[in-house]
Amino acid sequence: MRIEAARRRRGPRDAEATRAAILDAARAEFAESGLGGGRIDAIADRAGCNKAMIYHYFGSKDALFSAVLEHNYVLIRAAEAGLNLARLAPEDAVRTFVEFSFDYVTANPEFIQLLNEENLHRGRHIDPDHARQLNSPVIGALAGVLARGAEQGLFRADADPQQLYITIASICYFPVSNRYTLSAIFDLPRDGEMLRQRRQQAIDVIFGYLRP
Amino acid sequence: MRIEAARRRRGPRDAEATRAAILDAARAEFAESGLGGGRIDAIADRAGCNKAMIYHYFGSKDALFSAVLEHNYVLIRAAEAGLNLARLAPEDAVRTFVEFSFDYVTANPEFIQLLNEENLHRGRHIDPDHARQLNSPVIGALAGVLARGAEQGLFRADADPQQLYITIASICYFPVSNRYTLSAIFDLPRDGEMLRQRRQQAIDVIFGYLRP
Amino acid sequence: MRIEAARRRRGPRDAEATRAAILDAARAEFAESGLGGGRIDAIADRAGCNKAMIYHYFGSKDALFSAVLEHNYVLIRAAEAGLNLARLAPEDAVRTFVEFSFDYVTANPEFIQLLNEENLHRGRHIDPDHARQLNSPVIGALAGVLARGAEQGLFRADADPQQLYITIASICYFPVSNRYTLSAIFDLPRDGEMLRQRRQQAIDVIFGYLRP
Amino acid sequence: MRIEAARRRRGPRDAEATRAAILDAARAEFAESGLGGGRIDAIADRAGCNKAMIYHYFGSKDALFSAVLEHNYVLIRAAEAGLNLARLAPEDAVRTFVEFSFDYVTANPEFIQLLNEENLHRGRHIDPDHARQLNSPVIGALAGVLARGAEQGLFRADADPQQLYITIASICYFPVSNRYTLSAIFDLPRDGEMLRQRRQQAIDVIFGYLRP
DNA sequence: CATGAATGAGAATTCATTCAT
DNA sequence: TATGAATGAATTCTCATTCAT
């Protein structure tokens, strides 16, 4: 039985494990059905606990969504930080970052679904102070890379790191988050091939733009 | 009273007007709250009719969402067709199309919210046959523009119209659909200025990529 | 198209035909789904007219049910009267009446479904004065038959015509009205054979009881 | 207040008691108004709980009806089994069974109302496998009684137990389930006397038929 | 820390009935 | 006589949340 299995995996009365299981279950549920459509019942089932636990640990559905969002922001920011762009040559750094951005959302489409949901709700579950703090490192790293690239004559000199970041995110995230409508509209190649093409296109577009 | 106002505006017992009012009201409601979060009650109020009318004309909430989606696809496609890219010089055509794409979603953010919602639901409200048929003209026009531009030595020769379309859509749509999380993350300039910058960035990126 | 067909069959603006079509449609609908479950919409569809006509001719759903009930009582009483039991020898008369009762409900199961529905509603759609008046002839005929049979030593002398009528109705109607639960409970022979057996059993039981 | 009374009677948070209360309430409500006409709200009120409990325990109105039906089948079968027909002399056994059948539905008219409703819906709430299994014992007992009676020269030899069972059910159940229309049609004696007469008639008819 | 029974407000959907034409 | 648009009150069912144990 699934509940028993979950229970066995983490042992009874293990607060931290229960919290984590709920967070995981909620991410999956909210990504699949949105905030309005996600069910507390379903989250409890997926987490192998009962509904009261969710209220015990998180207080409310909205608060749970906030926690999920923040948790998943922390995860991607940590992964970005691990890229260590500063130690790479400018062109390698840009390529690495674009590829990472593309690969991360391809591997974690739930992350963008959560972002979209949050935007539908006008960003009311996100704490700007915290979000901004989380984000600054990567923009800083990108700024350094662009400056070095411009200095070496590899990149155009007028590229803004923040704008570039948004452009990279757009090109990498949009085709994943909108894959169903795009598939309906276009006669797209089967999954793997379509991703390979989009990944290459992302790199081409960014480098095409950055050429001096 | 708002119901009275709506009634007066279109007069009673005009089936086509009622249908249209519901479609409009539903677009606003679904864009604001999603499919799961949108309320039939609220749609009826906004449309100045009663819930039963919605079921009379559309059958169910899901079917209403499908109708809204299709209707709004038709609208943007019609606007695109009105651009008449074929009669413009290649560079003008590309600029016109990018600017149009950006301006359309800026003016109609609800359209992308509907798209996001539809993607959350794995595209189950869209009829691929119909969607594909709606979309083909613009891809054809873009292919012509790219071919002419390459011939005249203005554009790189290897650009694929479908990939370019997706890239343009990504760059234009993503910042609008994700404006709330982006605002939370970045210290963005106030609305107008931020849009102006993104619009320019979209043009720069596309032209940067297309130069031979 | 079915509405067009119905329309053509009876021509437009033929009050009597419309009334009759509604009555027929309502019988079928109420028999199939009961009074609570029967839908005015469905009746209008079946009758090839619109709902407002039903209200025009019958005033309300309950009143329509009453009219259906009365109409179908009139039909069976008329058929019974046509048997002319008085001109038959006692045993032939009884056999004829039992067979008729059995065959009528077999051919018109909707009639008993209406009766059951009416009983569920405690008989509130039936006018006792009218019902009683409709029924007396057959009881009178049966009384005559029993008297003649007893006189001739064919039948027991203590049989009461009213009780016998109810017993015959019970044996003939119940297996038809309860055919679905009986089928679920028993491994009954396929339709035709099961009816043949029940028909014979009805005759056997009544004659078994009546023998002196 | 009635809810308080119910609450007090069974105490809160007793799942089994709540289930039973709902089953009881539903039997009354469905018998009174049918499946289509019975109201979930009314059942919750009668049971002294809220609507959500009904869905929690039974899932849907139809499933609740199925459960009620099955429960009431179990009850009558258990009562029949308690008759222990095998230990009685053939004539006593038949009389006991006829009287039991008559008395049971007289005391529990709701049971036949449920049966009628189920037949209106073409038996779709009944599981034939289960129903058949429930029913077999009584037919077996009746077969034994008929065999013994025929052996002892008390009964005709050609009586089929299944047919006889249906005939007994017909004679005993029909006048109860159709009491309202029968009352409208006939000038029946007041309740008690009418029942006494029908009970005697049932016995007379069955024994009349069974005499060799 | 954990359970599962219970709740009440609200959600979508239905339907008998009326009304303007 | 006939139509079909419109209504509002119900009705089934759902779900976030609380509570007793």
XYZ file of N, CA, C and O in Angstrom, chain D residues 56-119:
256
model
N -18.870 11.042 1.378
C -17.696 10.403 1.969
C -17.925 8.898 2.085
O -17.078 8.090 1.716
N -19.067 8.514 2.560
C -19.304 7.090 2.790
C -19.803 6.332 1.569
O -19.552 5.145 1.426
N -20.548 7.010 0.687
C -21.169 6.254 -0.399
C -20.787 6.723 -1.802
O -21.080 6.026 -2.767
N -20.212 7.880 -1.904
C -19.669 8.295 -3.206
C -20.617 9.024 -4.117
O -20.236 9.988 -4.768
N -21.844 8.580 -4.232
C -22.792 9.256 -5.104
C -24.208 8.834 -4.733
O -24.407 7.866 -3.998
N -25.158 9.584 -5.271
C -26.556 9.262 -4.987
C -26.886 7.851 -5.488
O -27.524 7.069 -4.783
N -26.455 7.539 -6.682
C -26.727 6.222 -7.238
C -26.098 5.115 -6.400
O -26.723 4.082 -6.141
N -24.854 5.348 -5.988
C -24.182 4.325 -5.188
C -24.894 4.153 -3.849
O -24.993 3.049 -3.315
N -25.404 5.265 -3.325
C -26.160 5.177 -2.074
C -27.417 4.353 -2.289
O -27.755 3.486 -1.474
N -28.083 4.596 -3.404
C -29.287 3.825 -3.696
C -28.948 2.336 -3.793
O -29.669 1.487 -3.252
N -27.872 2.024 -4.454
C -27.438 0.629 -4.559
C -27.236 0.018 -3.178
O -27.672 -1.100 -2.902
N -26.568 0.779 -2.328
C -26.277 0.274 -0.988
C -27.572 0.041 -0.210
O -27.719 -0.959 0.505
N -28.521 0.972 -0.351
C -29.803 0.839 0.342
C -30.507 -0.425 -0.146
O -31.014 -1.236 0.640
N -30.513 -0.593 -1.453
C -31.188 -1.733 -2.050
C -30.593 -3.037 -1.520
O -31.312 -3.913 -1.030
N -29.317 -3.126 -1.628
C -28.646 -4.342 -1.188
C -28.909 -4.608 0.292
O -29.227 -5.727 0.692
N -28.783 -3.542 1.085
C -28.998 -3.700 2.527
C -30.381 -4.259 2.815
O -30.555 -5.149 3.647
N -31.382 -3.739 2.092
C -32.743 -4.172 2.367
C -33.036 -5.552 1.799
O -33.912 -6.256 2.305
N -32.311 -5.928 0.774
C -32.400 -7.316 0.308
C -31.837 -8.255 1.371
O -32.415 -9.291 1.673
N -30.721 -7.888 1.896
C -30.096 -8.717 2.932
C -31.069 -8.910 4.099
O -31.227 -10.012 4.618
N -31.739 -7.813 4.489
C -32.645 -7.892 5.627
C -33.781 -8.874 5.384
O -34.072 -9.726 6.235
N -34.436 -8.777 4.209
C -35.574 -9.684 3.989
C -35.101 -11.129 3.820
O -35.735 -12.060 4.307
N -33.960 -11.307 3.187
C -33.455 -12.674 3.024
C -33.118 -13.287 4.377
O -33.398 -14.464 4.627
N -32.569 -12.484 5.254
C -32.240 -12.986 6.586
C -33.522 -13.378 7.310
O -33.592 -14.425 7.971
N -34.555 -12.546 7.173
C -35.827 -12.860 7.829
C -36.409 -14.147 7.258
O -36.898 -15.014 7.997
N -36.343 -14.289 5.929
C -36.840 -15.519 5.300
C -36.086 -16.736 5.811
O -36.676 -17.780 6.108
N -34.788 -16.583 5.893
C -33.968 -17.707 6.346
C -34.377 -18.115 7.755
O -34.382 -19.299 8.109
N -34.778 -17.125 8.564
C -35.175 -17.405 9.942
C -36.457 -18.219 10.046
O -36.801 -18.715 11.125
N -37.187 -18.353 8.928
C -38.451 -19.099 8.974
C -38.220 -20.589 9.168
O -39.093 -21.289 9.678
N -37.068 -21.043 8.682
C -36.729 -22.458 8.853
C -37.802 -23.371 8.291
O -38.323 -24.273 8.982
N -38.170 -23.151 7.040
C -39.277 -23.891 6.430
C -39.057 -25.396 6.453
O -40.032 -26.171 6.534
N -37.806 -25.804 6.410
C -37.503 -27.235 6.298
C -38.005 -28.046 7.498
O -38.323 -29.224 7.378
N -38.108 -27.398 8.651
C -38.510 -28.160 9.835
C -40.025 -28.191 10.006
O -40.549 -28.775 10.945
N -40.761 -27.545 9.074
C -42.229 -27.524 9.200
C -42.892 -28.540 8.273
O -42.342 -28.904 7.225
N -44.075 -28.945 8.646
C -44.889 -29.803 7.767
C -45.196 -29.001 6.495
O -45.313 -27.774 6.558
N -45.333 -29.662 5.340
C -45.493 -28.938 4.065
C -46.547 -27.845 4.108
O -46.299 -26.712 3.698
N -47.742 -28.166 4.581
C -48.795 -27.147 4.560
C -48.484 -25.992 5.497
O -48.730 -24.830 5.161
N -47.913 -26.302 6.641
C -47.517 -25.230 7.565
C -46.436 -24.362 6.936
O -46.443 -23.141 7.085
N -45.535 -25.035 6.257
C -44.438 -24.297 5.647
C -44.972 -23.314 4.610
O -44.582 -22.137 4.582
N -45.868 -23.770 3.754
C -46.407 -22.875 2.724
C -47.172 -21.723 3.381
O -46.986 -20.561 3.032
N -48.023 -22.069 4.352
C -48.805 -21.020 5.010
C -47.865 -20.009 5.674
O -48.032 -18.796 5.544
N -46.889 -20.537 6.368
C -45.922 -19.654 7.042
C -45.250 -18.716 6.043
O -45.120 -17.511 6.284
N -44.852 -19.300 4.912
C -44.129 -18.478 3.932
C -45.032 -17.411 3.316
O -44.625 -16.257 3.141
N -46.268 -17.801 2.975
C -47.191 -16.822 2.390
C -47.476 -15.712 3.408
O -47.418 -14.521 3.083
N -47.776 -16.131 4.629
C -48.080 -15.126 5.660
C -46.873 -14.216 5.908
O -47.012 -12.993 6.025
N -45.711 -14.829 5.937
C -44.519 -14.019 6.144
C -44.362 -13.000 5.018
O -44.102 -11.816 5.254
N -44.517 -13.468 3.781
C -44.341 -12.565 2.635
C -45.315 -11.400 2.726
O -44.957 -10.238 2.496
N -46.555 -11.756 3.055
C -47.570 -10.708 3.148
C -47.264 -9.750 4.290
O -47.292 -8.528 4.121
N -46.961 -10.316 5.437
C -46.745 -9.470 6.610
C -45.487 -8.608 6.478
O -45.458 -7.474 6.951
N -44.482 -9.179 5.827
C -43.237 -8.405 5.722
C -43.446 -7.117 4.923
O -43.033 -6.042 5.338
N -44.089 -7.248 3.777
C -44.257 -6.034 2.968
C -45.305 -5.106 3.555
O -45.244 -3.893 3.357
N -46.257 -5.684 4.294
C -47.224 -4.818 4.963
C -46.493 -3.980 6.004
O -46.740 -2.781 6.154
N -45.574 -4.627 6.705
C -44.825 -3.913 7.729
C -43.730 -3.033 7.115
O -43.317 -2.042 7.701
N -43.243 -3.438 5.958
C -42.146 -2.696 5.323
C -42.470 -2.312 3.880
O -41.789 -2.732 2.949
N -43.504 -1.514 3.710
C -43.876 -1.176 2.332
C -42.722 -0.480 1.598
O -42.654 -0.528 0.382
N -41.833 0.134 2.345
C -40.710 0.824 1.702
C -39.872 -0.136 0.863
O -39.297 0.267 -0.151
N -39.824 -1.372 1.285
C -39.020 -2.330 0.534
C -39.514 -2.465 -0.909
O -38.735 -2.427 -1.859
N -40.826 -2.592 -1.076
C -41.322 -2.747 -2.446
C -41.242 -1.446 -3.220
O -41.101 -1.447 -4.432
N -41.339 -0.343 -2.517
C -41.179 0.916 -3.236
C -39.764 1.012 -3.805
O -39.571 1.457 -4.939
N -38.813 0.547 -3.033
C -37.435 0.524 -3.544
C -37.334 -0.404 -4.752
O -36.693 -0.080 -5.747
N -37.974 -1.574 -4.660
C -37.940 -2.504 -5.792
C -38.553 -1.873 -7.033
O -38.006 -1.969 -8.134
N -39.685 -1.237 -6.858
C -40.329 -0.606 -8.013
C -39.427 0.446 -8.628
O -39.295 0.539 -9.854
N -38.836 1.243 -7.778
C -37.950 2.289 -8.272
C -36.801 1.658 -9.056
O -36.428 2.127 -10.132
N -36.241 0.603 -8.510
C -35.124 -0.065 -9.174
C -35.555 -0.626 -10.533
O -34.789 -0.597 -11.499
N -36.787 -1.104 -10.604
C -37.268 -1.616 -11.888
C -37.484 -0.487 -12.893
O -37.248 -0.662 -14.090
